[in-house]
Short mmCIF file of C-alpha atoms and ligand atoms in Angstrom, two decimals:
data_model
loop_
_atom_site.label_atom_id
_atom_site.label_comp_id
_atom_site.label_asym_id
_atom_site.label_seq_id
_atom_site.Cartn_x
_atom_site.Cartn_y
_atom_site.Cartn_z
CA MET A 1 -12.68 22.04 12.12
CA PRO A 2 -10.91 25.42 11.54
CA SER A 3 -9.50 26.13 7.56
CA SER A 4 -6.60 23.94 7.35
CA THR A 5 -4.08 26.85 7.00
CA ARG A 6 -5.58 29.72 9.27
CA SER A 7 -5.80 27.53 12.12
CA PRO A 8 -3.67 28.41 14.81
CA ALA A 9 -1.15 25.41 14.54
CA TRP A 10 -1.04 25.07 11.05
CA GLN A 11 -0.06 28.84 11.01
CA ALA A 12 2.61 28.76 13.73
CA LEU A 13 4.46 26.10 11.52
CA ALA A 14 3.96 28.53 8.38
CA ASP A 15 6.00 31.24 11.16
CA HIS A 16 8.58 29.04 12.39
CA HIS A 17 9.18 27.82 8.65
CA ARG A 18 9.86 31.25 6.87
CA ALA A 19 11.80 32.77 10.26
CA ALA A 20 13.89 29.82 10.35
CA GLY A 21 15.10 30.99 6.27
CA PRO A 22 17.71 28.91 4.68
CA VAL A 23 19.41 26.20 7.06
CA HIS A 24 20.54 23.14 5.27
CA LEU A 25 20.64 19.42 6.17
CA ARG A 26 25.21 20.13 6.42
CA ASP A 27 24.46 21.88 9.38
CA LEU A 28 22.06 20.09 11.50
CA LEU A 29 23.11 17.16 11.25
CA GLY A 30 26.31 18.79 12.21
CA ASP A 31 24.83 18.32 16.11
CA GLY A 32 25.66 15.10 17.53
CA ASP A 33 22.64 14.76 19.64
CA ARG A 34 20.60 14.61 16.44
CA THR A 35 20.24 11.29 15.52
CA ALA A 36 19.88 10.27 19.12
CA PHE A 37 16.89 12.89 19.32
CA LEU A 38 15.67 12.54 16.16
CA THR A 39 15.26 8.54 15.62
CA PHE A 40 12.37 6.50 17.59
CA THR A 41 12.52 2.33 18.32
CA LEU A 42 9.85 -0.32 18.27
CA ASN A 43 10.90 -4.20 18.66
CA GLY A 44 13.42 -3.92 15.66
CA LEU A 45 11.94 -1.05 13.90
CA VAL A 46 13.93 2.51 13.90
CA LEU A 47 12.30 4.99 12.56
CA ASP A 48 15.22 7.72 11.83
CA LEU A 49 13.74 10.98 11.14
CA SER A 50 17.15 13.26 11.69
CA LYS A 51 17.42 13.67 7.71
CA ASN A 52 14.86 15.90 7.46
CA ARG A 53 15.00 20.28 7.54
CA ILE A 54 13.44 19.79 11.10
CA THR A 55 14.94 20.50 14.19
CA PRO A 56 12.91 19.97 18.27
CA GLU A 57 10.67 22.87 17.55
CA THR A 58 9.52 22.34 14.46
CA LEU A 59 8.65 18.60 15.08
CA GLY A 60 7.02 20.91 18.70
CA LEU A 61 4.67 22.12 16.61
CA LEU A 62 4.14 19.43 14.34
CA LEU A 63 2.90 17.77 17.71
CA ASP A 64 0.87 20.69 18.41
CA LEU A 65 -0.93 20.67 14.77
CA ALA A 66 -2.18 16.28 15.56
CA GLN A 67 -3.40 17.87 18.35
CA GLU A 68 -5.38 20.47 17.63
CA ARG A 69 -6.11 18.32 14.36
CA ASP A 70 -7.81 16.36 17.55
CA VAL A 71 -5.44 13.32 15.80
CA ALA A 72 -5.91 10.75 19.42
CA GLY A 73 -9.44 11.55 19.56
CA GLN A 74 -9.70 10.77 15.38
CA ARG A 75 -8.14 7.23 16.23
CA ALA A 76 -10.32 7.16 19.22
CA ALA A 77 -13.03 6.13 16.91
CA MET A 78 -11.65 4.22 14.57
CA ALA A 79 -10.28 1.95 17.02
CA ALA A 80 -14.34 1.86 18.74
CA GLY A 81 -15.66 1.59 14.99
CA GLU A 82 -17.00 4.11 14.93
CA ILE A 83 -18.86 5.23 11.33
CA VAL A 84 -15.54 7.85 9.95
CA ASN A 85 -16.06 6.78 6.69
CA LYS A 86 -19.19 8.52 6.65
CA THR A 87 -19.23 9.06 2.29
CA GLU A 88 -19.65 4.91 2.64
CA GLY A 89 -21.31 4.57 5.61
CA ARG A 90 -18.98 2.82 7.35
CA ALA A 91 -16.72 1.59 9.81
CA ALA A 92 -13.04 1.45 9.16
CA LEU A 93 -11.89 -1.89 11.13
CA HIS A 94 -8.98 -3.34 9.63
CA MET A 95 -7.61 -2.44 12.96
CA ALA A 96 -9.49 -5.95 14.02
CA LEU A 97 -8.42 -8.23 12.09
CA ARG A 98 -4.92 -8.68 13.66
CA ALA A 99 -6.61 -8.29 16.92
CA ARG A 100 -6.28 -10.10 19.94
CA ALA A 101 -10.14 -11.05 21.70
CA GLU A 102 -8.46 -8.53 24.75
CA ASP A 103 -8.00 -6.25 22.73
CA GLY A 104 -12.40 -5.47 22.17
CA PHE A 105 -12.95 -4.09 18.67
CA ALA A 106 -16.78 -3.89 17.79
CA THR A 107 -18.31 -2.24 15.77
CA GLY A 108 -22.87 -1.64 15.70
CA GLY A 109 -22.37 -2.53 19.25
CA LYS A 110 -21.12 -5.94 18.03
CA ALA A 111 -17.53 -7.82 18.93
CA VAL A 112 -16.00 -8.59 15.49
CA HIS A 113 -13.12 -10.87 16.75
CA GLY A 114 -14.39 -13.85 16.49
CA ASP A 115 -16.62 -13.47 13.34
CA VAL A 116 -12.36 -13.02 12.12
CA GLN A 117 -10.73 -16.06 13.44
CA ALA A 118 -13.73 -18.16 12.71
CA VAL A 119 -12.37 -16.82 8.76
CA LEU A 120 -8.99 -17.00 9.83
CA ASP A 121 -9.70 -21.35 10.87
CA ARG A 122 -11.73 -21.73 8.07
CA MET A 123 -8.65 -20.50 5.24
CA ASP A 124 -6.23 -22.81 7.92
CA ALA A 125 -7.84 -25.94 7.08
CA PHE A 126 -8.77 -25.25 3.72
CA ALA A 127 -4.53 -24.11 3.21
CA ALA A 128 -3.89 -27.60 5.43
CA GLU A 129 -6.37 -30.04 2.94
CA ILE A 130 -4.49 -28.62 -0.02
CA ALA A 131 -1.15 -29.16 1.60
CA SER A 132 -2.41 -32.06 2.57
CA GLY A 133 -3.14 -33.37 -0.86
CA ARG A 134 -6.75 -33.80 1.04
CA ARG A 135 -8.17 -31.20 -1.64
CA THR A 136 -7.21 -31.72 -4.64
CA GLY A 137 -8.01 -31.12 -8.89
CA ALA A 138 -10.98 -32.86 -10.56
CA THR A 139 -8.39 -35.15 -11.04
CA GLY A 140 -7.04 -35.72 -8.08
CA LYS A 141 -3.61 -34.19 -8.87
CA VAL A 142 -2.55 -32.04 -5.73
CA PHE A 143 -2.64 -28.10 -6.23
CA THR A 144 0.93 -26.37 -7.02
CA ASP A 145 0.20 -23.49 -7.98
CA VAL A 146 -1.98 -20.60 -6.61
CA VAL A 147 -3.34 -18.12 -9.60
CA ASN A 148 -5.25 -14.56 -7.09
CA ILE A 149 -7.12 -12.88 -10.11
CA GLY A 150 -8.06 -9.53 -7.81
CA ILE A 151 -6.59 -5.53 -9.12
CA GLY A 152 -6.25 -2.88 -6.27
CA GLY A 153 -6.31 -4.36 -2.43
CA SER A 154 -7.30 -7.34 -3.81
CA ASP A 155 -4.33 -7.83 -5.72
CA GLN A 156 -1.87 -5.67 -3.88
CA GLY A 157 -1.39 -6.41 -0.48
CA PRO A 158 -0.94 -10.59 -1.51
CA ARG A 159 1.51 -10.10 -3.68
CA LEU A 160 3.49 -7.91 -2.39
CA ALA A 161 3.40 -9.68 1.09
CA CYS A 162 4.07 -13.39 -1.03
CA ARG A 163 6.73 -12.19 -2.55
CA ALA A 164 8.56 -10.50 -0.09
CA LEU A 165 8.39 -13.67 2.17
CA ALA A 166 9.10 -15.51 -0.31
CA GLY A 167 11.89 -16.85 1.24
CA TYR A 168 8.79 -18.17 4.12
CA ALA A 169 7.40 -20.49 1.88
CA ARG A 170 6.10 -23.90 3.25
CA PRO A 171 6.96 -26.87 2.10
CA GLY A 172 4.34 -28.37 -0.14
CA GLY A 173 3.53 -24.43 -0.13
CA LEU A 174 1.37 -23.70 -3.19
CA LYS A 175 3.62 -21.22 -6.35
CA ALA A 176 1.66 -18.05 -5.63
CA HIS A 177 0.64 -15.55 -8.88
CA PHE A 178 -1.11 -12.62 -10.07
CA VAL A 179 -3.81 -11.38 -12.17
CA SER A 180 -4.90 -7.98 -11.83
CA ASN A 181 -4.18 -5.84 -16.01
CA VAL A 182 -8.00 -6.70 -17.85
CA ASP A 183 -5.16 -6.64 -20.45
CA VAL A 184 -5.42 -10.68 -21.15
CA THR A 185 -1.33 -11.12 -21.44
CA ASP A 186 -1.37 -10.75 -17.88
CA LEU A 187 -3.16 -13.81 -18.30
CA THR A 188 -2.32 -16.07 -21.06
CA GLU A 189 1.54 -15.56 -19.48
CA THR A 190 -0.10 -17.06 -16.37
CA LEU A 191 -1.75 -19.66 -17.40
CA ALA A 192 1.49 -20.45 -20.01
CA THR A 193 2.79 -21.51 -16.77
CA CYS A 194 0.18 -23.69 -14.70
CA ASP A 195 -0.49 -27.32 -15.15
CA PRO A 196 -4.82 -26.57 -15.36
CA ALA A 197 -5.01 -29.77 -12.66
CA ALA A 198 -2.54 -28.90 -10.40
CA THR A 199 -3.75 -24.88 -10.65
CA LEU A 200 -6.48 -23.43 -7.88
CA PHE A 201 -8.31 -20.41 -8.38
CA VAL A 202 -8.90 -17.62 -5.21
CA ILE A 203 -11.38 -14.86 -6.92
CA SER A 204 -10.89 -12.16 -5.19
CA SER A 205 -13.33 -9.46 -5.33
CA LYS A 206 -15.01 -7.65 -2.01
CA THR A 207 -17.70 -6.33 -4.59
CA PHE A 208 -17.36 -9.22 -6.60
CA THR A 209 -18.27 -6.73 -9.47
CA THR A 210 -14.74 -5.20 -10.56
CA GLN A 211 -14.60 -5.38 -14.77
CA GLU A 212 -11.51 -6.48 -14.07
CA THR A 213 -11.51 -9.05 -12.12
CA MET A 214 -14.71 -10.12 -13.60
CA THR A 215 -13.10 -10.79 -17.52
CA ASN A 216 -10.34 -12.40 -16.27
CA ALA A 217 -12.10 -14.98 -13.73
CA ALA A 218 -14.39 -15.53 -16.76
CA SER A 219 -11.22 -16.06 -19.05
CA ALA A 220 -9.66 -18.43 -16.65
CA LYS A 221 -12.81 -20.58 -16.31
CA ARG A 222 -13.29 -21.21 -19.62
CA TRP A 223 -9.19 -22.48 -20.49
CA LEU A 224 -10.02 -24.81 -16.47
CA SER A 225 -13.58 -26.11 -18.55
CA LEU A 226 -11.29 -26.34 -21.83
CA ALA A 227 -8.54 -27.96 -20.29
CA LEU A 228 -10.63 -29.81 -17.26
CA GLY A 229 -14.57 -30.34 -18.53
CA PRO A 230 -17.01 -27.53 -16.96
CA ASP A 231 -17.86 -30.28 -14.44
CA ALA A 232 -14.27 -29.03 -12.69
CA VAL A 233 -14.85 -25.45 -12.27
CA ALA A 234 -15.78 -26.26 -8.57
CA ASP A 235 -12.93 -27.98 -7.64
CA HIS A 236 -10.34 -25.71 -8.96
CA PHE A 237 -12.14 -22.12 -8.22
CA CYS A 238 -11.88 -20.27 -4.49
CA ALA A 239 -13.18 -16.37 -3.92
CA VAL A 240 -12.93 -13.88 -1.47
CA THR A 241 -15.16 -11.32 -1.31
CA THR A 242 -18.71 -9.43 0.81
CA ASN A 243 -20.93 -10.54 -2.06
CA VAL A 244 -21.53 -14.17 -1.68
CA PRO A 245 -24.43 -14.31 -4.02
CA SER A 246 -22.32 -13.43 -7.65
CA ALA A 247 -19.22 -15.96 -5.61
CA VAL A 248 -21.88 -18.71 -5.80
CA GLU A 249 -23.66 -17.57 -8.94
CA PHE A 250 -20.30 -17.71 -10.91
CA GLY A 251 -19.77 -21.58 -9.87
CA ILE A 252 -17.91 -21.02 -6.17
CA ARG A 253 -18.22 -24.14 -3.50
CA GLU A 254 -19.50 -22.13 0.00
CA ASP A 255 -16.40 -24.43 1.41
CA ALA A 256 -14.84 -22.44 -1.40
CA LEU A 257 -16.13 -19.31 -0.87
CA PHE A 258 -14.50 -16.96 2.62
CA GLY A 259 -16.10 -13.67 3.75
CA PHE A 260 -14.99 -10.50 4.91
CA TRP A 261 -16.29 -7.13 5.83
CA ASP A 262 -17.53 -3.92 4.72
CA TRP A 263 -15.67 -2.12 7.44
CA VAL A 264 -12.39 -3.36 5.72
CA GLY A 265 -11.24 -1.06 3.03
CA GLY A 266 -10.15 -2.65 0.17
CA ARG A 267 -6.71 -1.17 0.65
CA PHE A 268 -6.19 -2.37 4.07
CA SER A 269 -7.45 -5.68 3.77
CA VAL A 270 -4.10 -8.10 3.36
CA TRP A 271 -5.45 -9.24 7.25
CA SER A 272 -8.67 -10.37 5.68
CA ALA A 273 -9.12 -13.80 3.53
CA ILE A 274 -7.55 -10.72 0.84
CA GLY A 275 -4.56 -12.50 2.43
CA LEU A 276 -5.44 -16.93 1.23
CA PRO A 277 -2.71 -16.38 -1.28
CA VAL A 278 -0.33 -15.66 1.51
CA VAL A 279 -1.30 -18.68 3.73
CA LEU A 280 -1.73 -21.03 0.60
CA SER A 281 2.16 -20.27 0.09
CA LEU A 282 3.30 -19.69 2.83
CA GLY A 283 1.70 -21.17 6.21
CA MET A 284 -1.33 -19.98 8.61
CA ASP A 285 2.18 -19.54 10.89
CA ALA A 286 4.18 -17.59 8.71
CA PHE A 287 0.17 -15.16 8.22
CA ARG A 288 -0.71 -15.10 11.26
CA ALA A 289 3.01 -13.23 12.86
CA PHE A 290 2.00 -11.25 10.34
CA LEU A 291 -1.17 -9.94 11.62
CA GLY A 292 0.85 -10.89 15.04
CA GLY A 293 3.69 -8.15 13.07
CA ALA A 294 1.40 -5.50 12.39
CA ARG A 295 -1.00 -6.01 15.68
CA GLU A 296 2.89 -4.70 17.82
CA VAL A 297 1.68 -1.27 16.52
CA ASP A 298 -1.16 -1.47 15.94
CA ARG A 299 -0.78 -1.99 20.31
CA HIS A 300 2.08 1.07 19.55
CA PHE A 301 -0.79 3.01 17.46
CA LEU A 302 -3.26 2.91 20.14
CA GLU A 303 -0.92 3.50 23.46
CA THR A 304 1.98 5.89 22.91
CA PRO A 305 1.97 9.18 23.49
CA PRO A 306 2.09 11.08 19.80
CA GLU A 307 5.96 12.53 20.42
CA ARG A 308 7.18 8.81 20.16
CA ASN A 309 4.67 6.90 18.43
CA LEU A 310 6.11 6.42 15.08
CA PRO A 311 2.80 6.08 12.65
CA ILE A 312 2.31 9.77 13.87
CA LEU A 313 5.73 11.07 13.92
CA LEU A 314 6.14 9.97 9.79
CA ALA A 315 2.93 11.29 9.08
CA LEU A 316 4.02 14.37 10.42
CA ILE A 317 6.70 14.56 8.72
CA GLY A 318 4.87 13.93 5.68
CA ILE A 319 3.37 16.75 6.52
CA TRP A 320 6.06 18.83 7.07
CA ASN A 321 7.42 18.21 4.30
CA ARG A 322 4.43 18.78 1.26
CA ASN A 323 2.83 21.76 3.23
CA PHE A 324 5.27 23.37 4.88
CA GLU A 325 8.36 22.85 1.96
CA GLY A 326 6.49 22.29 -0.84
CA ALA A 327 7.57 18.75 -1.51
CA ALA A 328 4.39 17.80 -4.63
CA ALA A 329 6.44 13.66 -4.77
CA HIS A 330 7.43 11.45 -1.88
CA ALA A 331 9.44 8.67 -3.33
CA VAL A 332 9.80 4.91 -1.86
CA LEU A 333 13.18 3.38 -2.07
CA PRO A 334 13.43 0.08 -1.00
CA TYR A 335 17.08 -1.62 -1.06
CA ASP A 336 15.47 -4.91 -0.99
CA GLN A 337 14.29 -6.47 -4.37
CA LEU A 338 12.01 -8.04 -2.12
CA LEU A 339 10.66 -5.43 -1.68
CA GLU A 340 9.66 -3.96 -4.92
CA ASP A 341 5.97 -4.04 -4.56
CA LEU A 342 5.84 -1.88 -2.06
CA PRO A 343 6.00 1.53 -4.32
CA ILE A 344 3.44 0.39 -6.15
CA PHE A 345 1.28 -1.04 -2.78
CA LEU A 346 2.26 2.18 -1.20
CA GLN A 347 0.59 4.32 -4.74
CA GLN A 348 -2.31 2.66 -3.75
CA LEU A 349 -2.42 3.38 -0.23
CA GLU A 350 -1.41 6.62 0.26
CA MET A 351 -3.01 7.92 -2.61
CA GLU A 352 -6.42 6.16 -3.03
CA SER A 353 -6.17 6.87 1.05
CA ASN A 354 -5.27 11.13 0.33
CA GLY A 355 -5.66 11.85 -3.04
CA LYS A 356 -8.44 14.17 -2.10
CA SER A 357 -9.66 18.04 -2.56
CA VAL A 358 -12.69 17.91 0.05
CA THR A 359 -13.16 17.67 3.18
CA ARG A 360 -14.74 15.88 5.20
CA ASP A 361 -17.56 18.05 5.58
CA GLY A 362 -18.10 18.00 1.75
CA SER A 363 -16.15 22.25 1.73
CA LEU A 364 -13.12 21.82 -0.76
CA VAL A 365 -9.06 21.63 0.54
CA ASP A 366 -7.20 24.86 1.55
CA CYS A 367 -3.66 23.17 1.29
CA ALA A 368 -2.42 20.06 -1.21
CA THR A 369 -3.11 16.50 0.44
CA ALA A 370 -1.05 13.72 -1.18
CA PRO A 371 1.88 13.30 -2.77
CA VAL A 372 2.50 11.66 -5.86
CA ILE A 373 4.06 8.45 -4.02
CA MET A 374 6.73 7.13 -6.32
CA GLY A 375 9.64 4.39 -6.59
CA GLN A 376 11.55 1.46 -7.59
CA ALA A 377 13.64 -0.80 -5.42
CA GLY A 378 16.86 0.15 -4.36
CA THR A 379 19.60 0.02 -6.14
CA ASN A 380 17.91 -0.27 -9.91
CA GLY A 381 15.88 3.28 -9.13
CA GLN A 382 19.20 5.23 -8.08
CA HIS A 383 20.42 4.48 -12.31
CA ALA A 384 17.07 6.04 -13.75
CA PHE A 385 15.16 8.88 -11.74
CA TYR A 386 18.05 9.67 -8.75
CA GLN A 387 19.30 12.09 -10.60
CA LEU A 388 16.44 13.99 -10.05
CA LEU A 389 16.28 13.75 -6.57
CA HIS A 390 19.70 14.68 -6.71
CA GLN A 391 19.55 17.95 -9.02
CA GLY A 392 16.14 18.57 -9.51
CA THR A 393 14.37 21.39 -9.96
CA ASP A 394 11.91 19.94 -7.86
CA LEU A 395 11.91 18.87 -3.73
CA VAL A 396 11.57 15.74 -3.83
CA SER A 397 10.98 13.80 -0.02
CA GLY A 398 11.98 10.27 0.56
CA ASP A 399 12.00 7.18 2.65
CA PHE A 400 15.22 4.91 2.71
CA ILE A 401 13.86 1.39 3.58
CA ALA A 402 16.08 -1.82 4.20
CA ALA A 403 16.58 -4.72 6.59
CA VAL A 404 19.57 -5.21 8.50
CA LYS A 405 20.05 -9.48 7.43
CA GLY A 406 18.30 -10.54 4.29
CA ASN A 407 19.81 -12.63 0.86
CA ASP A 408 23.78 -12.36 0.99
CA ALA A 409 26.31 -14.20 -1.25
CA GLU A 410 29.64 -14.46 -2.38
CA GLY A 411 30.61 -10.77 -3.59
CA GLY A 412 29.79 -9.03 -0.74
CA HIS A 413 26.35 -8.77 -2.22
CA ARG A 414 24.43 -7.27 0.50
CA ASP A 415 26.96 -6.04 2.04
CA LYS A 416 26.79 -3.54 -1.14
CA LEU A 417 22.87 -2.84 -1.07
CA LEU A 418 23.46 -1.26 2.65
CA ALA A 419 26.32 1.02 1.43
CA ASN A 420 24.40 2.47 -1.41
CA PHE A 421 21.19 2.54 0.66
CA LEU A 422 23.44 4.15 3.26
CA ALA A 423 25.13 6.41 0.65
CA GLN A 424 22.14 7.92 -1.05
CA PRO A 425 20.55 9.62 2.19
CA ALA A 426 23.76 11.30 2.39
CA ALA A 427 24.26 12.20 -0.28
CA LEU A 428 20.81 13.92 -1.10
CA ALA A 429 21.45 15.60 2.51
CA LEU A 430 24.61 16.12 2.42
CA GLY A 431 25.27 17.21 -0.75
CA ARG A 432 28.59 18.42 -2.75
CA ALA A 433 28.79 22.07 -2.17
CA THR A 434 30.73 24.23 -5.00
CA ALA A 435 34.33 24.71 -4.66
CA PRO A 436 37.26 26.67 -6.81
CA GLY A 437 37.58 24.13 -10.61
CA LEU A 438 34.25 22.35 -9.59
CA PRO A 439 32.03 22.54 -12.94
CA PRO A 440 28.38 23.63 -11.84
CA HIS A 441 27.45 20.37 -12.87
CA LYS A 442 29.08 18.74 -10.55
CA VAL A 443 27.18 20.89 -7.69
CA PHE A 444 25.37 18.95 -5.62
CA PRO A 445 23.23 21.47 -3.25
CA GLY A 446 22.26 18.24 -1.09
CA ASN A 447 19.09 19.70 2.06
CA ARG A 448 17.12 17.20 0.50
CA PRO A 449 15.16 15.81 3.15
CA THR A 450 14.51 11.68 3.30
CA THR A 451 12.56 9.30 6.21
CA THR A 452 15.31 6.31 6.42
CA ILE A 453 13.47 2.86 8.03
CA LEU A 454 15.56 -0.04 8.99
CA LEU A 455 13.92 -3.91 10.08
CA ASP A 456 16.39 -5.62 11.99
CA GLN A 457 14.63 -9.22 9.44
CA LEU A 458 12.24 -8.86 6.90
CA ASP A 459 9.91 -11.29 8.18
CA PRO A 460 6.71 -12.24 8.70
CA ARG A 461 6.40 -9.77 10.90
CA GLY A 462 8.74 -7.01 10.08
CA LEU A 463 7.14 -6.29 7.31
CA GLY A 464 3.41 -6.64 8.85
CA MET A 465 5.24 -3.39 11.42
CA LEU A 466 6.20 -1.86 7.86
CA LEU A 467 2.55 -2.31 6.50
CA ALA A 468 0.31 -1.24 9.57
CA LEU A 469 3.47 1.79 9.74
CA TYR A 470 2.38 3.11 6.96
CA GLU A 471 -1.40 2.65 7.31
CA HIS A 472 -1.23 4.68 10.39
CA LYS A 473 0.07 6.82 8.52
CA THR A 474 -1.51 7.58 5.77
CA PHE A 475 -4.91 7.27 8.66
CA VAL A 476 -3.01 10.05 11.07
CA GLN A 477 -2.24 12.47 7.58
CA GLY A 478 -6.03 11.85 5.87
CA VAL A 479 -7.12 13.33 9.96
CA ILE A 480 -5.34 16.64 9.40
CA TRP A 481 -4.88 17.26 6.17
CA ASN A 482 -9.22 16.55 7.32
CA VAL A 483 -10.02 14.44 4.12
CA ASN A 484 -12.18 10.74 4.57
CA SER A 485 -8.97 8.61 3.74
CA PHE A 486 -11.24 5.47 3.65
CA ASP A 487 -13.33 5.57 0.17
CA GLN A 488 -12.28 6.49 -3.04
CA PHE A 489 -15.12 7.99 -5.55
CA GLY A 490 -11.97 9.37 -7.96
CA VAL A 491 -11.77 5.94 -9.12
CA GLU A 492 -15.33 5.82 -10.34
CA LEU A 493 -15.93 8.18 -12.90
CA GLY A 494 -13.38 6.25 -15.81
CA LYS A 495 -15.23 3.15 -15.03
CA GLU A 496 -18.69 4.67 -15.73
CA LEU A 497 -16.85 5.81 -18.80
CA ALA A 498 -15.41 2.78 -20.07
CA ALA A 499 -18.45 0.25 -20.39
CA PRO A 500 -20.48 1.90 -22.97
CA LEU A 501 -16.85 2.43 -24.63
CA ALA A 502 -16.71 -1.27 -24.45
CA GLU A 503 -19.17 -1.85 -26.12
CA ALA A 504 -18.78 0.33 -28.49
CA LEU A 505 -15.92 -1.01 -29.17
CA SER A 506 -17.14 -4.88 -29.33
CA GLY A 507 -19.86 -3.24 -32.82
CA GLY A 508 -22.34 -2.17 -30.81
CA THR A 509 -23.74 1.92 -30.07
CA GLU A 510 -21.14 5.02 -30.02
CA PRO A 511 -22.05 6.65 -25.93
CA ALA A 512 -23.66 10.01 -26.74
CA ASN A 513 -22.36 12.73 -25.87
CA LEU A 514 -18.41 11.64 -26.58
CA ASP A 515 -15.97 14.00 -26.83
CA ALA A 516 -14.39 15.06 -30.68
CA SER A 517 -10.78 13.32 -29.25
CA THR A 518 -12.59 10.27 -28.15
CA ARG A 519 -14.65 9.98 -30.76
CA ALA A 520 -11.06 10.75 -33.48
CA LEU A 521 -9.51 7.36 -31.38
CA ILE A 522 -12.24 4.82 -31.46
CA ASN A 523 -13.20 6.10 -35.03
CA ARG A 524 -8.96 5.62 -35.17
CA ILE A 525 -9.19 1.94 -33.44
CA ARG A 526 -11.86 0.63 -35.65
CA ASP A 527 -9.99 1.96 -38.51
CA VAL A 528 -6.90 -0.21 -37.94
CA ARG A 529 -9.93 -2.92 -36.78
CA ASP A 530 -10.60 -2.89 -40.46
CA GLY A 531 -7.44 -2.99 -42.23
CA GLY A 532 -6.83 0.55 -42.84
CA GLY A 533 -5.37 3.36 -40.81
CA GLU A 534 -3.32 5.52 -42.71
CA ALA A 535 -4.62 8.93 -42.10
O1 LIG B 601 -9.36 1.48 -7.26
C1 LIG B 601 -10.64 0.99 -6.83
C2 LIG B 601 -11.09 0.16 -5.96
O2 LIG B 601 -11.93 0.15 -5.77
C3 LIG B 601 -10.34 0.78 -4.44
O3 LIG B 601 -10.17 0.12 -4.01
C4 LIG B 601 -9.87 -1.49 -4.66
O4 LIG B 601 -9.20 -2.22 -4.02
C5 LIG B 601 -10.28 -1.58 -6.14
O5 LIG B 601 -10.82 -1.73 -7.13
C6 LIG B 601 -11.01 -3.69 -6.35
O6 LIG B 601 -12.19 -3.35 -5.98
P1 LIG B 601 -12.88 -4.82 -6.02
O7 LIG B 601 -12.11 -5.70 -4.43
O8 LIG B 601 -14.29 -4.47 -5.45
O9 LIG B 601 -12.70 -5.76 -6.47
#
């Protein structure tokens, strides 16, 4: 694999960028054919790239880069169940979770469809028993609430889906709550709204070792035992994990245990049994529609030529903005309150996947990798950080996301929402040039690149499409940057350091080799706890 920045395709892009010189979106958007050329559609999903500073030539050169980096070959390797996550020795077969039998996903010579369907069928049966009142809490009361205890990939996907699709909650569906932070406030605030006799807990953890999740799970168990007695625990807890022995040891009964596989990465796991809260709240039909939407994008990703392939194009635009235009941050801006969790979800997906400095061959990367992903639901973000997007000194690229149909009410809420969704990227692109008498602080430079994603409707299928689009975008960018998008060793060191520090704070011995700053902070915490604190 040639070094990223010295390869012919990269160099051609760098030369092209230099030769293009200062080009303004105001001029580019004057070309009437541009929008048609740079807008792509897939079954009710529109991807408009025309407000990025690219020309047909740029796109051609980006597609050459994709070819040079063998995106097609890497995509085929992932789909074939090869060990693409080499540092952990695992396949990355999340597409199999939403596949049909004829899609033929297999890994290690074994087809996986049967196992996947078996778990989905068990989730369906479990949720149906609960909805019908055949499976109740220990006192015989029907369940009304489900509390998912998990963090990262074992929290964000189902949290986002339950929020985004709240309007699709089925009659008798459970009210879903999500507890992730080890800060006990998260748990106590949630439990304060729940009746123990009617509450089901889902302990979601691929490893069943994550400190935050295990601590919250133990506290939830105490809360339930105190209210209903220790014998009630088995009726009120289920688990989703690849670590069956630890879940059993926790007290989970086999019929409430849902497995998945090491070839499902945490941040790609919402399609697996990690989606159980979605099924309990919305029902299996909605969950299957969600999987179906993702599959539509999978088939498109696997079968469509790069020049019309939405995830590949979205990834390439990101490469252009990050590596050639110099955008160090990328804003995710959903104009739909129901998608308020999307920026955080994509933070994990993109930053944990591609926030890397070492290539798949173990050498240092020689180009910038994932940008900082940030964002907030529109229009709230407009009154917070858009000032910097419009007039700040740094270039921030962005994705504007909305659905045509959605919640509305008298007062023109949706029209006003969509008007802002249209106005902001236009303002970012066009700006407002200086004019006689216009003070400098009222000038908008414009020329800020954004992509627009428009769904017909934010329904289970549409959400599935949207998330799969971003998953494949992330994968393609990882291939181009030549990083392993499926490991996350960067989160390990902090975890290792936290364990002995927790012991020290609860009265144990301080770890040796502590730096002076951390030691001073520990002393301060101890002083304040002992009633002192003033230096
Ligand atoms: O933050 C690191 C991480 O390993 C994520 O990748 C993962 O989604 C999360 O922790 C939770 O892990 P687990 O599901 O094993 O509890």
